[in-house]
Short mmCIF file of C-alpha atoms in Angstrom, two decimals:
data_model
loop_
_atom_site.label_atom_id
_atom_site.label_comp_id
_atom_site.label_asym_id
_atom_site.label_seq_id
_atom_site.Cartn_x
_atom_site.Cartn_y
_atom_site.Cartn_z
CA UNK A 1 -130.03 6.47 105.58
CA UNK A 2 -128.25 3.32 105.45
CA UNK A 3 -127.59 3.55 109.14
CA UNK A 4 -131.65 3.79 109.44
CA UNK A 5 -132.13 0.96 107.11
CA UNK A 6 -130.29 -1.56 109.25
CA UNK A 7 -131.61 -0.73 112.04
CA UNK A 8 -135.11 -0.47 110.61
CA UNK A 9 -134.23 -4.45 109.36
CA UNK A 10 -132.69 -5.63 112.33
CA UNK A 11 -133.64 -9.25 113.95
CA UNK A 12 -133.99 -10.49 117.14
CA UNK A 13 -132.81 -14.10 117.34
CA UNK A 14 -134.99 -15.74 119.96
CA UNK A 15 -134.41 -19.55 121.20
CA UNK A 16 -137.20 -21.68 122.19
CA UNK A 17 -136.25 -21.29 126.28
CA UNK A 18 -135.81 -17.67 125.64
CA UNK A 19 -139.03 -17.34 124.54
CA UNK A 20 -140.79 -19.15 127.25
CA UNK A 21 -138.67 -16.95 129.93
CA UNK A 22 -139.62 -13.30 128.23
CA UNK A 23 -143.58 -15.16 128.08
CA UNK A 24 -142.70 -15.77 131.89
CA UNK A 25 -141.81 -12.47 132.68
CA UNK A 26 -144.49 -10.20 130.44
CA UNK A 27 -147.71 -12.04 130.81
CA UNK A 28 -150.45 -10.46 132.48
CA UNK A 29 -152.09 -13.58 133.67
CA UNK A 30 -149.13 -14.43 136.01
CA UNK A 31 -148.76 -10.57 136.89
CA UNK A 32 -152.00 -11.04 138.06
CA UNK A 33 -152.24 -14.50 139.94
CA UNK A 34 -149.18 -13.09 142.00
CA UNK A 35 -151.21 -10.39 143.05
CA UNK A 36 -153.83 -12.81 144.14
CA UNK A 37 -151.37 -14.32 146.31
CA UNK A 38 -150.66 -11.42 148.22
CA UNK A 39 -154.23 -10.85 148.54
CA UNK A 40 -154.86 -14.21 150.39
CA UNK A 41 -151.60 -13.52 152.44
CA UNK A 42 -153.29 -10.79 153.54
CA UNK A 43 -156.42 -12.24 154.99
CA UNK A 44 -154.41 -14.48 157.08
CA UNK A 45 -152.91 -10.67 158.82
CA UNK A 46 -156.62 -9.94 159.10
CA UNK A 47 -157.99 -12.84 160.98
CA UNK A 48 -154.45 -12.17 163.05
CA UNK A 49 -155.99 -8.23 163.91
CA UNK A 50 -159.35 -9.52 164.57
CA UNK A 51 -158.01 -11.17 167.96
CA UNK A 52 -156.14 -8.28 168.54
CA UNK A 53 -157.34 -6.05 171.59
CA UNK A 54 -160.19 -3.57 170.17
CA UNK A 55 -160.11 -0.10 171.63
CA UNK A 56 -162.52 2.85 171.09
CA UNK A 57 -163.81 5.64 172.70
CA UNK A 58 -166.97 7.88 172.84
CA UNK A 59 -167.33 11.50 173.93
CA UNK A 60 -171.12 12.87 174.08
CA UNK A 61 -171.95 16.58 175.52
CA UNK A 62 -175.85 17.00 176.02
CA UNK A 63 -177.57 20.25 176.66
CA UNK A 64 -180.96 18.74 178.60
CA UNK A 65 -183.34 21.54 177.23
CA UNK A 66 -186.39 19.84 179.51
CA UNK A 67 -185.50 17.85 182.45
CA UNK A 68 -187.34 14.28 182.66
CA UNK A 69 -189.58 13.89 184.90
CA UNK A 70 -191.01 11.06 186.99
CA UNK A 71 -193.61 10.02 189.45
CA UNK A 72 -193.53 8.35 192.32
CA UNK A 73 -197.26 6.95 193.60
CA UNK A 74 -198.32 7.16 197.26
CA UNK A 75 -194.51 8.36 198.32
CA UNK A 76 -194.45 7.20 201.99
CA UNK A 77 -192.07 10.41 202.69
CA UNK A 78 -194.58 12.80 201.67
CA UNK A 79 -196.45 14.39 204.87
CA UNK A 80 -199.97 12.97 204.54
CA UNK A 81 -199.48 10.81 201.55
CA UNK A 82 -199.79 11.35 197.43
CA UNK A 83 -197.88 11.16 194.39
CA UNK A 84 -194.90 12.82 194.58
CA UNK A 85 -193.12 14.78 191.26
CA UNK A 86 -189.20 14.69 190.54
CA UNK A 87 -187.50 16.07 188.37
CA UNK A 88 -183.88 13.49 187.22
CA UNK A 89 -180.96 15.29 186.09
CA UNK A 90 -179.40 18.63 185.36
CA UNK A 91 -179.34 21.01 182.43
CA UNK A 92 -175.70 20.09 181.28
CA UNK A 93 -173.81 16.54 181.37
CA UNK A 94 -171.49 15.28 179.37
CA UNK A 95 -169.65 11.88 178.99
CA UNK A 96 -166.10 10.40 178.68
CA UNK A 97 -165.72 6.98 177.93
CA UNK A 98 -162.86 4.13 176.49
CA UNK A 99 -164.27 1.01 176.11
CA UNK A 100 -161.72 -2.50 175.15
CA UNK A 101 -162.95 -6.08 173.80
CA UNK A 102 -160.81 -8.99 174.00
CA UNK A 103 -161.82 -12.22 172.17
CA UNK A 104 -160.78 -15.23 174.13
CA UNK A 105 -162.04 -17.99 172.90
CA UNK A 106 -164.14 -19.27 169.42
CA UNK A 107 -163.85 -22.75 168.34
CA UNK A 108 -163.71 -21.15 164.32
CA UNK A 109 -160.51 -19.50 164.61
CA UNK A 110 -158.47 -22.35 164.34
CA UNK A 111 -160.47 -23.15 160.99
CA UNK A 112 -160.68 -20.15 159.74
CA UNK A 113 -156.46 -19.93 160.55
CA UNK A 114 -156.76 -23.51 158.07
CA UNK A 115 -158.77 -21.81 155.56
CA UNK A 116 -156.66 -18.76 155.11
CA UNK A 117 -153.88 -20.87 155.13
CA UNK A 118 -155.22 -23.55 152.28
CA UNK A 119 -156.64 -20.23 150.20
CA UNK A 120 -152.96 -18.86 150.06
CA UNK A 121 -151.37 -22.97 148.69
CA UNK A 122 -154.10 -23.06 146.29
CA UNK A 123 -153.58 -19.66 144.66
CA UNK A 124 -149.93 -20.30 144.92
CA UNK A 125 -150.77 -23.52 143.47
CA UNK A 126 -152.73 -21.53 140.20
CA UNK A 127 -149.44 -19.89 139.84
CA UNK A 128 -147.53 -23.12 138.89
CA UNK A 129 -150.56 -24.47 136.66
CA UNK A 130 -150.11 -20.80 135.05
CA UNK A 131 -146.70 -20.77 134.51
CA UNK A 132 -147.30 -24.39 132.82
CA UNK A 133 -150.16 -23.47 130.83
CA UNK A 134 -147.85 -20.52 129.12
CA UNK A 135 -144.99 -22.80 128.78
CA UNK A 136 -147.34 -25.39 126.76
CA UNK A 137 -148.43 -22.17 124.88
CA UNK A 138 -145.38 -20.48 123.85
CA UNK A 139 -144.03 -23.95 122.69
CA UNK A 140 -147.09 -24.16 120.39
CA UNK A 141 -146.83 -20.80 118.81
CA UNK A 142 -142.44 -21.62 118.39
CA UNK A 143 -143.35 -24.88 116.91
CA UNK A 144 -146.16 -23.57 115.01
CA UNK A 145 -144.01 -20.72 113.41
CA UNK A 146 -141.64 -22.84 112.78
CA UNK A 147 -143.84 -25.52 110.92
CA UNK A 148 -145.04 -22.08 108.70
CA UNK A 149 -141.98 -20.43 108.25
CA UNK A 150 -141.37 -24.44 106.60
CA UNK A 151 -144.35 -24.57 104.73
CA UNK A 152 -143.66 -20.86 103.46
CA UNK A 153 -140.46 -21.94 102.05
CA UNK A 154 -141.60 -25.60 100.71
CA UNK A 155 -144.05 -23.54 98.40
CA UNK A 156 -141.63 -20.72 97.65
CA UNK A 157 -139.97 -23.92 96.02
CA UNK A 158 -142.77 -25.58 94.66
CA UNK A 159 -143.45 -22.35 93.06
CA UNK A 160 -139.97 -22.10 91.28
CA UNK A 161 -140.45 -25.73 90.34
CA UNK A 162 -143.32 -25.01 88.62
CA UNK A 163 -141.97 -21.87 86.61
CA UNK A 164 -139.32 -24.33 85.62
CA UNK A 165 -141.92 -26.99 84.36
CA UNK A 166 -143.95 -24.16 82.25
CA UNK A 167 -140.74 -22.29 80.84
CA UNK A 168 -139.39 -25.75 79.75
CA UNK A 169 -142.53 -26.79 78.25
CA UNK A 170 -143.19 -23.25 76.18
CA UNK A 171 -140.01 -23.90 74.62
CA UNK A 172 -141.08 -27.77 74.01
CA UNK A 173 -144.37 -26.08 72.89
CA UNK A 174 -142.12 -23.48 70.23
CA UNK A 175 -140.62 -26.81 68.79
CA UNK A 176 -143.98 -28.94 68.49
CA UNK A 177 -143.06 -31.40 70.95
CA UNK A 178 -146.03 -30.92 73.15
CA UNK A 179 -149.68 -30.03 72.65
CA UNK A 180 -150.94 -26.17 74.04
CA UNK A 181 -153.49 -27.86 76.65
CA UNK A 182 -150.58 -29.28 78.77
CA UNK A 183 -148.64 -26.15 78.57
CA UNK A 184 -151.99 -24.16 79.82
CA UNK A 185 -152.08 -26.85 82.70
CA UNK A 186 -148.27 -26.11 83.38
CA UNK A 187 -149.37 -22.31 83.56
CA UNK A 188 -152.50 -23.96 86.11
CA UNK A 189 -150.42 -25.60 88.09
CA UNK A 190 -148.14 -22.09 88.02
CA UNK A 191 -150.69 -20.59 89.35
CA UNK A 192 -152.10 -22.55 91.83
CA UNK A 193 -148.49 -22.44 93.42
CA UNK A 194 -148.39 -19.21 94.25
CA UNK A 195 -151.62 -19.07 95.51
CA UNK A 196 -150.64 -21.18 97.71
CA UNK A 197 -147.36 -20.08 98.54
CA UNK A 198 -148.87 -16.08 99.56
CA UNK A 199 -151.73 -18.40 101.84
CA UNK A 200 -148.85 -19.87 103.50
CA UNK A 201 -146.33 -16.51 103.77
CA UNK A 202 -150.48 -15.00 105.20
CA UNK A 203 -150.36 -17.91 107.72
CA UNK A 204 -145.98 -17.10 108.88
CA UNK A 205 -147.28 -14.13 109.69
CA UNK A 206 -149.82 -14.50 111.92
CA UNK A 207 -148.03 -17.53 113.60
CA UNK A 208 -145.27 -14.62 114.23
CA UNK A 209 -148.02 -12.35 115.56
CA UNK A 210 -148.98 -15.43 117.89
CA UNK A 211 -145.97 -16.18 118.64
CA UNK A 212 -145.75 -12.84 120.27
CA UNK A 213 -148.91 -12.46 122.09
CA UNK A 214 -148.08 -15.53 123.68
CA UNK A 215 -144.26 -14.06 124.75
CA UNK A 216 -146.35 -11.31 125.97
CA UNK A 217 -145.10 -8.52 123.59
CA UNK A 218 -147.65 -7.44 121.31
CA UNK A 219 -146.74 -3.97 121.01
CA UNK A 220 -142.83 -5.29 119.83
CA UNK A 221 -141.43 -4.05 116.56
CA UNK A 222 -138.87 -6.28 116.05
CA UNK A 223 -138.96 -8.95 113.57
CA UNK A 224 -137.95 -12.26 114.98
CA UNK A 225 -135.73 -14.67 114.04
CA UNK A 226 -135.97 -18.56 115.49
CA UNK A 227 -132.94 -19.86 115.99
CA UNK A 228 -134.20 -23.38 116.63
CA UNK A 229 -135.13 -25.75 113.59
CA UNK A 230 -137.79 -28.52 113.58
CA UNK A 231 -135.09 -31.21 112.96
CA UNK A 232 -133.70 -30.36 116.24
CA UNK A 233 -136.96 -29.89 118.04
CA UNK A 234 -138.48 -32.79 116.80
CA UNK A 235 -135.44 -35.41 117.67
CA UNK A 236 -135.30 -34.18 121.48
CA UNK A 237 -136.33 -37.43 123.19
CA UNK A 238 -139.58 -38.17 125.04
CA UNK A 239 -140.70 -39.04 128.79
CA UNK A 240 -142.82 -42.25 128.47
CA UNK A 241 -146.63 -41.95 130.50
CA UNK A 242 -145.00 -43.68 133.30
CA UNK A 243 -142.15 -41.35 134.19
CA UNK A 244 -144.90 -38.68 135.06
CA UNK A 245 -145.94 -38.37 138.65
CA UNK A 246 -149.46 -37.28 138.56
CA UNK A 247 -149.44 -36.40 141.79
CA UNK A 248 -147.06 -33.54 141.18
CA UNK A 249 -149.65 -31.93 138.41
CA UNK A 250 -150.75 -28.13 139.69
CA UNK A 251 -154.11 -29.17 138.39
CA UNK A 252 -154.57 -32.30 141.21
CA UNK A 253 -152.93 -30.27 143.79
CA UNK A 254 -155.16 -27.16 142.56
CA UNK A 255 -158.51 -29.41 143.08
CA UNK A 256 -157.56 -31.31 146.49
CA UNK A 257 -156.81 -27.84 147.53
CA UNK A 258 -160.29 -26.49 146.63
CA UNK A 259 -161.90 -29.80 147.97
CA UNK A 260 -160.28 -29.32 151.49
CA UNK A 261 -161.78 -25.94 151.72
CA UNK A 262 -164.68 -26.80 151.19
CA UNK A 263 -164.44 -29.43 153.89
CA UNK A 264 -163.10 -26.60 156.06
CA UNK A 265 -166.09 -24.85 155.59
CA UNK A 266 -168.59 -27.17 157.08
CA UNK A 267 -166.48 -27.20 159.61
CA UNK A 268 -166.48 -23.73 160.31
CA UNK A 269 -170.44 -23.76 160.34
CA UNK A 270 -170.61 -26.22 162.83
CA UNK A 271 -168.11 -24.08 165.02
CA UNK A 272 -170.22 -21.23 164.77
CA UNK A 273 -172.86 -23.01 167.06
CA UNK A 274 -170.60 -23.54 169.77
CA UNK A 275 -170.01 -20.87 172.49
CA UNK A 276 -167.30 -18.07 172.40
CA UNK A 277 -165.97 -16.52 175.10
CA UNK A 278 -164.54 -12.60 175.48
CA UNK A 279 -163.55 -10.10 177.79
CA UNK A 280 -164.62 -6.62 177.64
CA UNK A 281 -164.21 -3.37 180.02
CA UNK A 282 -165.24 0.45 180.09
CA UNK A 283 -163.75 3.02 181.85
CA UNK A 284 -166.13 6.57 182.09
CA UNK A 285 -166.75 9.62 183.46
CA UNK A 286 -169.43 12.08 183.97
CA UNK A 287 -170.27 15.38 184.55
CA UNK A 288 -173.59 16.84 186.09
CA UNK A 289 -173.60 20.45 186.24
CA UNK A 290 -176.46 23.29 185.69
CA UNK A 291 -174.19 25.57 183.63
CA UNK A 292 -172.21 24.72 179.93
CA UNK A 293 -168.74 24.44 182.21
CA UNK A 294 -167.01 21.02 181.90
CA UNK A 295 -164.05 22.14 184.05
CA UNK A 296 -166.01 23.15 187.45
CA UNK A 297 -164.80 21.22 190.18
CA UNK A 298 -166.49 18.26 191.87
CA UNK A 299 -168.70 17.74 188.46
CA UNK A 300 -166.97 15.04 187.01
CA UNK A 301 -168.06 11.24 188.24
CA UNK A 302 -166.12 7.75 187.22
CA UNK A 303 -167.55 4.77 186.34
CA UNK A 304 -166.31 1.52 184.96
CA UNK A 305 -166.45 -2.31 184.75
CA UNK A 306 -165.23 -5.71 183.35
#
Protein backbone atom coordinates (compact mmCIF):
# COMPACT_ATOMS: atom_id res chain seq x y z
CA UNK A 1 0.00 0.00 0.00
CA UNK A 2 2.58 2.42 0.76
CA UNK A 3 4.56 1.24 -2.21
CA UNK A 4 1.19 2.19 -4.31
CA UNK A 5 0.86 5.45 -2.59
CA UNK A 6 4.20 6.79 -3.79
CA UNK A 7 3.93 5.83 -6.83
CA UNK A 8 0.31 6.95 -7.14
CA UNK A 9 1.99 10.65 -5.82
CA UNK A 10 4.93 10.66 -7.82
CA UNK A 11 6.10 13.98 -9.88
CA UNK A 12 7.56 14.57 -12.94
CA UNK A 13 9.94 17.53 -12.76
CA UNK A 14 9.78 19.18 -16.16
CA UNK A 15 12.16 22.30 -17.19
CA UNK A 16 11.00 24.91 -19.44
CA UNK A 17 13.33 23.41 -22.64
CA UNK A 18 12.11 20.04 -21.68
CA UNK A 19 8.84 20.94 -22.15
CA UNK A 20 9.14 22.60 -25.44
CA UNK A 21 11.20 19.36 -26.76
CA UNK A 22 8.38 16.60 -25.50
CA UNK A 23 5.68 19.57 -27.25
CA UNK A 24 8.19 19.07 -30.28
CA UNK A 25 8.06 15.57 -30.41
CA UNK A 26 4.07 14.74 -29.52
CA UNK A 27 2.20 17.34 -31.40
CA UNK A 28 0.01 16.37 -34.05
CA UNK A 29 0.25 19.52 -36.01
CA UNK A 30 4.00 18.93 -36.79
CA UNK A 31 3.26 15.04 -37.21
CA UNK A 32 1.20 16.22 -39.75
CA UNK A 33 3.02 19.11 -41.70
CA UNK A 34 5.91 16.45 -42.08
CA UNK A 35 3.65 14.34 -43.79
CA UNK A 36 2.78 17.16 -46.08
CA UNK A 37 6.27 17.36 -46.97
CA UNK A 38 6.59 14.06 -48.20
CA UNK A 39 3.52 14.54 -50.08
CA UNK A 40 4.97 17.48 -52.17
CA UNK A 41 8.28 15.42 -52.48
CA UNK A 42 6.33 13.17 -54.10
CA UNK A 43 4.82 15.17 -56.88
CA UNK A 44 8.17 16.20 -57.93
CA UNK A 45 8.75 11.85 -58.62
CA UNK A 46 5.49 12.23 -60.50
CA UNK A 47 6.16 14.96 -62.95
CA UNK A 48 9.73 12.83 -63.15
CA UNK A 49 7.35 9.46 -64.41
CA UNK A 50 5.27 11.54 -66.59
CA UNK A 51 8.38 11.97 -69.09
CA UNK A 52 9.13 8.60 -68.61
CA UNK A 53 8.55 6.25 -71.75
CA UNK A 54 4.69 5.10 -71.65
CA UNK A 55 4.08 1.54 -72.74
CA UNK A 56 0.77 -0.35 -73.21
CA UNK A 57 -0.67 -2.89 -75.08
CA UNK A 58 -4.07 -4.04 -76.53
CA UNK A 59 -5.26 -7.53 -77.49
CA UNK A 60 -8.87 -7.68 -79.27
CA UNK A 61 -10.33 -11.18 -80.75
CA UNK A 62 -13.54 -10.49 -82.94
CA UNK A 63 -15.90 -13.13 -84.12
CA UNK A 64 -17.41 -11.09 -87.47
CA UNK A 65 -20.97 -12.69 -87.19
CA UNK A 66 -21.98 -10.65 -90.69
CA UNK A 67 -19.32 -9.68 -93.00
CA UNK A 68 -19.47 -5.85 -94.20
CA UNK A 69 -20.30 -5.27 -97.23
CA UNK A 70 -19.61 -2.64 -99.88
CA UNK A 71 -20.41 -1.39 -103.30
CA UNK A 72 -18.57 -0.46 -105.91
CA UNK A 73 -20.66 1.71 -108.81
CA UNK A 74 -20.14 1.08 -112.53
CA UNK A 75 -16.95 -1.42 -111.68
CA UNK A 76 -14.99 -1.12 -114.99
CA UNK A 77 -13.87 -4.97 -114.36
CA UNK A 78 -17.25 -6.22 -114.47
CA UNK A 79 -18.10 -7.79 -118.09
CA UNK A 80 -20.67 -5.34 -119.46
CA UNK A 81 -20.69 -2.85 -116.69
CA UNK A 82 -22.82 -2.41 -113.14
CA UNK A 83 -22.39 -2.18 -109.58
CA UNK A 84 -20.42 -4.67 -108.31
CA UNK A 85 -21.00 -6.34 -104.46
CA UNK A 86 -17.98 -7.29 -102.03
CA UNK A 87 -17.94 -8.65 -99.26
CA UNK A 88 -14.43 -7.11 -96.73
CA UNK A 89 -13.09 -9.44 -94.31
CA UNK A 90 -13.30 -12.86 -92.78
CA UNK A 91 -15.32 -14.49 -90.03
CA UNK A 92 -12.40 -14.50 -87.39
CA UNK A 93 -9.49 -11.79 -86.80
CA UNK A 94 -7.90 -10.90 -84.03
CA UNK A 95 -5.28 -8.22 -83.02
CA UNK A 96 -1.89 -7.86 -81.21
CA UNK A 97 -0.63 -4.64 -80.55
CA UNK A 98 2.22 -2.56 -78.10
CA UNK A 99 2.02 0.85 -78.57
CA UNK A 100 5.03 3.54 -76.73
CA UNK A 101 4.77 7.52 -76.27
CA UNK A 102 7.70 9.53 -75.61
CA UNK A 103 7.28 13.23 -74.61
CA UNK A 104 10.04 15.30 -76.03
CA UNK A 105 9.50 18.51 -75.65
CA UNK A 106 6.79 21.06 -73.57
CA UNK A 107 7.86 24.43 -72.65
CA UNK A 108 5.76 23.73 -68.94
CA UNK A 109 7.95 21.16 -67.65
CA UNK A 110 10.59 23.25 -66.63
CA UNK A 111 7.84 25.30 -64.60
CA UNK A 112 6.07 22.83 -63.43
CA UNK A 113 9.85 21.18 -62.22
CA UNK A 114 9.89 25.11 -60.33
CA UNK A 115 6.57 24.66 -58.94
CA UNK A 116 7.04 21.28 -57.42
CA UNK A 117 10.14 22.39 -56.28
CA UNK A 118 8.84 25.88 -54.48
CA UNK A 119 5.60 23.65 -53.11
CA UNK A 120 8.12 21.29 -51.25
CA UNK A 121 10.39 24.92 -49.52
CA UNK A 122 7.16 26.32 -48.63
CA UNK A 123 5.70 23.34 -46.77
CA UNK A 124 9.09 22.78 -45.37
CA UNK A 125 8.97 26.33 -44.63
CA UNK A 126 5.27 25.75 -42.51
CA UNK A 127 7.28 23.31 -40.61
CA UNK A 128 9.67 25.93 -39.06
CA UNK A 129 6.72 28.57 -38.52
CA UNK A 130 5.11 25.34 -36.70
CA UNK A 131 7.73 24.40 -34.68
CA UNK A 132 7.86 28.29 -33.62
CA UNK A 133 4.31 28.72 -33.10
CA UNK A 134 4.48 25.63 -30.39
CA UNK A 135 7.57 26.96 -28.91
CA UNK A 136 5.73 30.50 -28.30
CA UNK A 137 2.87 28.22 -26.96
CA UNK A 138 4.39 25.94 -24.58
CA UNK A 139 6.31 28.99 -23.10
CA UNK A 140 2.89 30.60 -22.46
CA UNK A 141 1.24 27.72 -20.76
CA UNK A 142 5.05 27.24 -18.44
CA UNK A 143 4.87 30.85 -17.70
CA UNK A 144 1.26 30.88 -17.23
CA UNK A 145 1.38 27.91 -14.68
CA UNK A 146 3.87 29.29 -13.15
CA UNK A 147 2.25 32.84 -12.63
CA UNK A 148 -0.91 30.47 -11.02
CA UNK A 149 0.87 28.09 -9.16
CA UNK A 150 2.17 31.98 -7.61
CA UNK A 151 -1.05 33.39 -7.30
CA UNK A 152 -2.33 29.99 -5.68
CA UNK A 153 0.17 30.32 -3.02
CA UNK A 154 0.00 34.34 -2.54
CA UNK A 155 -3.74 33.66 -1.49
CA UNK A 156 -3.05 30.45 0.42
CA UNK A 157 -1.16 33.27 2.46
CA UNK A 158 -3.44 35.94 2.32
CA UNK A 159 -5.85 33.48 3.60
CA UNK A 160 -3.75 32.56 6.77
CA UNK A 161 -3.21 36.27 7.21
CA UNK A 162 -6.58 36.83 7.46
CA UNK A 163 -7.41 33.91 10.03
CA UNK A 164 -4.70 35.60 11.99
CA UNK A 165 -6.42 39.13 11.80
CA UNK A 166 -10.01 37.55 12.90
CA UNK A 167 -8.57 35.13 15.70
CA UNK A 168 -6.63 38.16 17.11
CA UNK A 169 -9.49 40.39 16.96
CA UNK A 170 -12.17 37.73 18.69
CA UNK A 171 -9.91 37.69 21.48
CA UNK A 172 -9.64 41.74 21.35
CA UNK A 173 -13.47 41.40 20.93
CA UNK A 174 -13.61 38.85 24.45
CA UNK A 175 -11.74 41.79 26.25
CA UNK A 176 -13.90 44.86 24.88
CA UNK A 177 -11.23 46.35 22.98
CA UNK A 178 -13.00 46.35 19.71
CA UNK A 179 -16.58 46.74 18.54
CA UNK A 180 -18.48 43.25 16.92
CA UNK A 181 -18.93 45.04 13.36
CA UNK A 182 -15.11 45.05 12.73
CA UNK A 183 -14.71 41.58 13.94
CA UNK A 184 -17.73 40.49 11.40
CA UNK A 185 -15.66 42.43 8.67
CA UNK A 186 -12.45 40.44 9.83
CA UNK A 187 -14.69 37.20 9.36
CA UNK A 188 -15.67 39.16 5.58
CA UNK A 189 -12.52 39.64 4.69
CA UNK A 190 -11.92 35.70 5.96
CA UNK A 191 -14.07 34.81 3.70
CA UNK A 192 -13.52 36.53 0.75
CA UNK A 193 -9.90 35.01 0.98
CA UNK A 194 -10.64 31.81 0.45
CA UNK A 195 -12.88 32.39 -2.13
CA UNK A 196 -10.40 33.61 -3.75
CA UNK A 197 -7.72 31.41 -2.94
CA UNK A 198 -10.02 27.94 -4.33
CA UNK A 199 -10.65 30.50 -7.78
CA UNK A 200 -7.02 30.64 -8.02
CA UNK A 201 -6.02 26.70 -6.94
CA UNK A 202 -9.46 26.25 -10.03
CA UNK A 203 -7.29 28.40 -12.36
CA UNK A 204 -3.44 26.08 -11.37
CA UNK A 205 -5.28 23.55 -12.52
CA UNK A 206 -6.36 24.20 -15.68
CA UNK A 207 -3.07 26.12 -16.51
CA UNK A 208 -1.57 22.45 -15.67
CA UNK A 209 -4.16 20.90 -18.00
CA UNK A 210 -2.89 23.56 -20.66
CA UNK A 211 0.21 23.19 -19.99
CA UNK A 212 -0.15 19.68 -21.18
CA UNK A 213 -2.21 19.91 -24.22
CA UNK A 214 0.26 22.19 -25.41
CA UNK A 215 3.35 19.44 -24.54
CA UNK A 216 1.10 17.27 -26.44
CA UNK A 217 0.17 14.79 -23.61
CA UNK A 218 -3.29 15.03 -22.69
CA UNK A 219 -3.92 11.58 -21.84
CA UNK A 220 -0.64 11.87 -19.08
CA UNK A 221 -1.25 10.97 -15.47
CA UNK A 222 1.50 12.37 -13.97
CA UNK A 223 1.38 15.40 -11.94
CA UNK A 224 4.01 17.87 -12.90
CA UNK A 225 6.37 19.64 -11.18
CA UNK A 226 8.17 23.03 -12.77
CA UNK A 227 11.38 23.21 -11.90
CA UNK A 228 11.87 26.74 -13.22
CA UNK A 229 10.72 29.85 -11.06
CA UNK A 230 9.49 33.24 -12.39
CA UNK A 231 12.48 35.05 -10.76
CA UNK A 232 14.67 33.15 -13.00
CA UNK A 233 12.51 33.33 -16.06
CA UNK A 234 11.78 36.75 -15.79
CA UNK A 235 15.64 38.08 -15.31
CA UNK A 236 16.85 36.11 -18.58
CA UNK A 237 17.87 39.09 -20.73
CA UNK A 238 16.18 40.38 -23.89
CA UNK A 239 17.08 40.75 -27.78
CA UNK A 240 16.34 44.45 -28.61
CA UNK A 241 13.87 44.90 -32.13
CA UNK A 242 17.00 45.44 -33.97
CA UNK A 243 18.91 42.22 -33.36
CA UNK A 244 15.99 40.39 -35.25
CA UNK A 245 16.46 39.68 -38.89
CA UNK A 246 13.08 39.75 -40.36
CA UNK A 247 14.09 38.25 -43.18
CA UNK A 248 14.80 34.99 -41.41
CA UNK A 249 10.92 34.86 -40.04
CA UNK A 250 9.13 31.39 -41.49
CA UNK A 251 6.16 33.65 -41.91
CA UNK A 252 8.06 36.12 -44.78
CA UNK A 253 9.75 33.19 -46.23
CA UNK A 254 6.25 31.24 -46.00
CA UNK A 255 4.47 34.24 -48.09
CA UNK A 256 7.35 35.01 -50.79
CA UNK A 257 7.14 31.34 -51.20
CA UNK A 258 3.36 31.33 -51.91
CA UNK A 259 3.76 34.61 -54.00
CA UNK A 260 6.38 32.95 -56.37
CA UNK A 261 3.99 30.21 -57.09
CA UNK A 262 1.66 32.00 -57.98
CA UNK A 263 3.91 33.82 -60.40
CA UNK A 264 4.89 30.33 -61.58
CA UNK A 265 1.55 29.71 -62.43
CA UNK A 266 0.92 32.31 -65.01
CA UNK A 267 3.72 31.18 -66.30
CA UNK A 268 2.75 27.80 -66.75
CA UNK A 269 -0.54 29.03 -68.58
CA UNK A 270 1.22 30.85 -71.00
CA UNK A 271 3.42 27.65 -71.70
CA UNK A 272 0.51 25.68 -72.29
CA UNK A 273 -0.12 27.68 -75.62
CA UNK A 274 3.08 26.92 -77.03
CA UNK A 275 3.70 23.69 -79.05
CA UNK A 276 4.91 20.28 -77.59
CA UNK A 277 6.56 17.88 -79.32
CA UNK A 278 6.49 13.72 -78.81
CA UNK A 279 7.35 10.62 -80.29
CA UNK A 280 5.12 7.73 -80.47
CA UNK A 281 5.25 4.10 -82.24
CA UNK A 282 3.03 0.84 -82.58
CA UNK A 283 4.06 -2.37 -83.33
CA UNK A 284 0.87 -5.00 -84.45
CA UNK A 285 -0.21 -7.92 -85.80
CA UNK A 286 -3.13 -9.51 -87.35
CA UNK A 287 -4.81 -12.45 -88.07
CA UNK A 288 -7.49 -13.11 -90.88
CA UNK A 289 -8.75 -16.50 -90.84
CA UNK A 290 -12.40 -18.16 -91.51
CA UNK A 291 -12.18 -20.53 -88.53
CA UNK A 292 -11.71 -19.58 -84.38
CA UNK A 293 -7.78 -20.85 -84.85
CA UNK A 294 -5.21 -18.13 -83.95
CA UNK A 295 -2.26 -20.52 -84.47
CA UNK A 296 -2.89 -21.56 -88.33
CA UNK A 297 -0.06 -20.71 -90.31
CA UNK A 298 0.29 -17.79 -92.72
CA UNK A 299 -2.76 -15.93 -90.72
CA UNK A 300 -0.91 -13.64 -88.78
CA UNK A 301 0.05 -10.03 -90.56
CA UNK A 302 2.53 -7.16 -88.95
CA UNK A 303 2.07 -3.77 -88.97
CA UNK A 304 3.73 -0.85 -87.33
CA UNK A 305 4.91 2.81 -87.41
CA UNK A 306 6.61 5.89 -85.78
Amino acid sequence: MLSFTHCAWAQRRVSLSEAVSVALQNRLELKNQQVQVQLAQLETDKLRARWMPQISGSADMRWNTQIQTSVIKDAAFIPGGGDAVIRLGVPFNNTLTLNAEQKIYDAQKKIERQITQTNVAQQQVQIEKLKNDIRLAVNEAYLGALWAKEKAALSAQTVARAKTYLTTAQAQLEKGTILPNEVEKLRLDVSNAEFAHRKNQQDEQLSWQNLLYQMGETQSTEALELTENLATLTSLPTLSTTDFNTADRPEIKAEQAAMKTNELNALKQKAAQKPTLGAYGTYGTLQFNDVPNPFAANTWFNYNFV
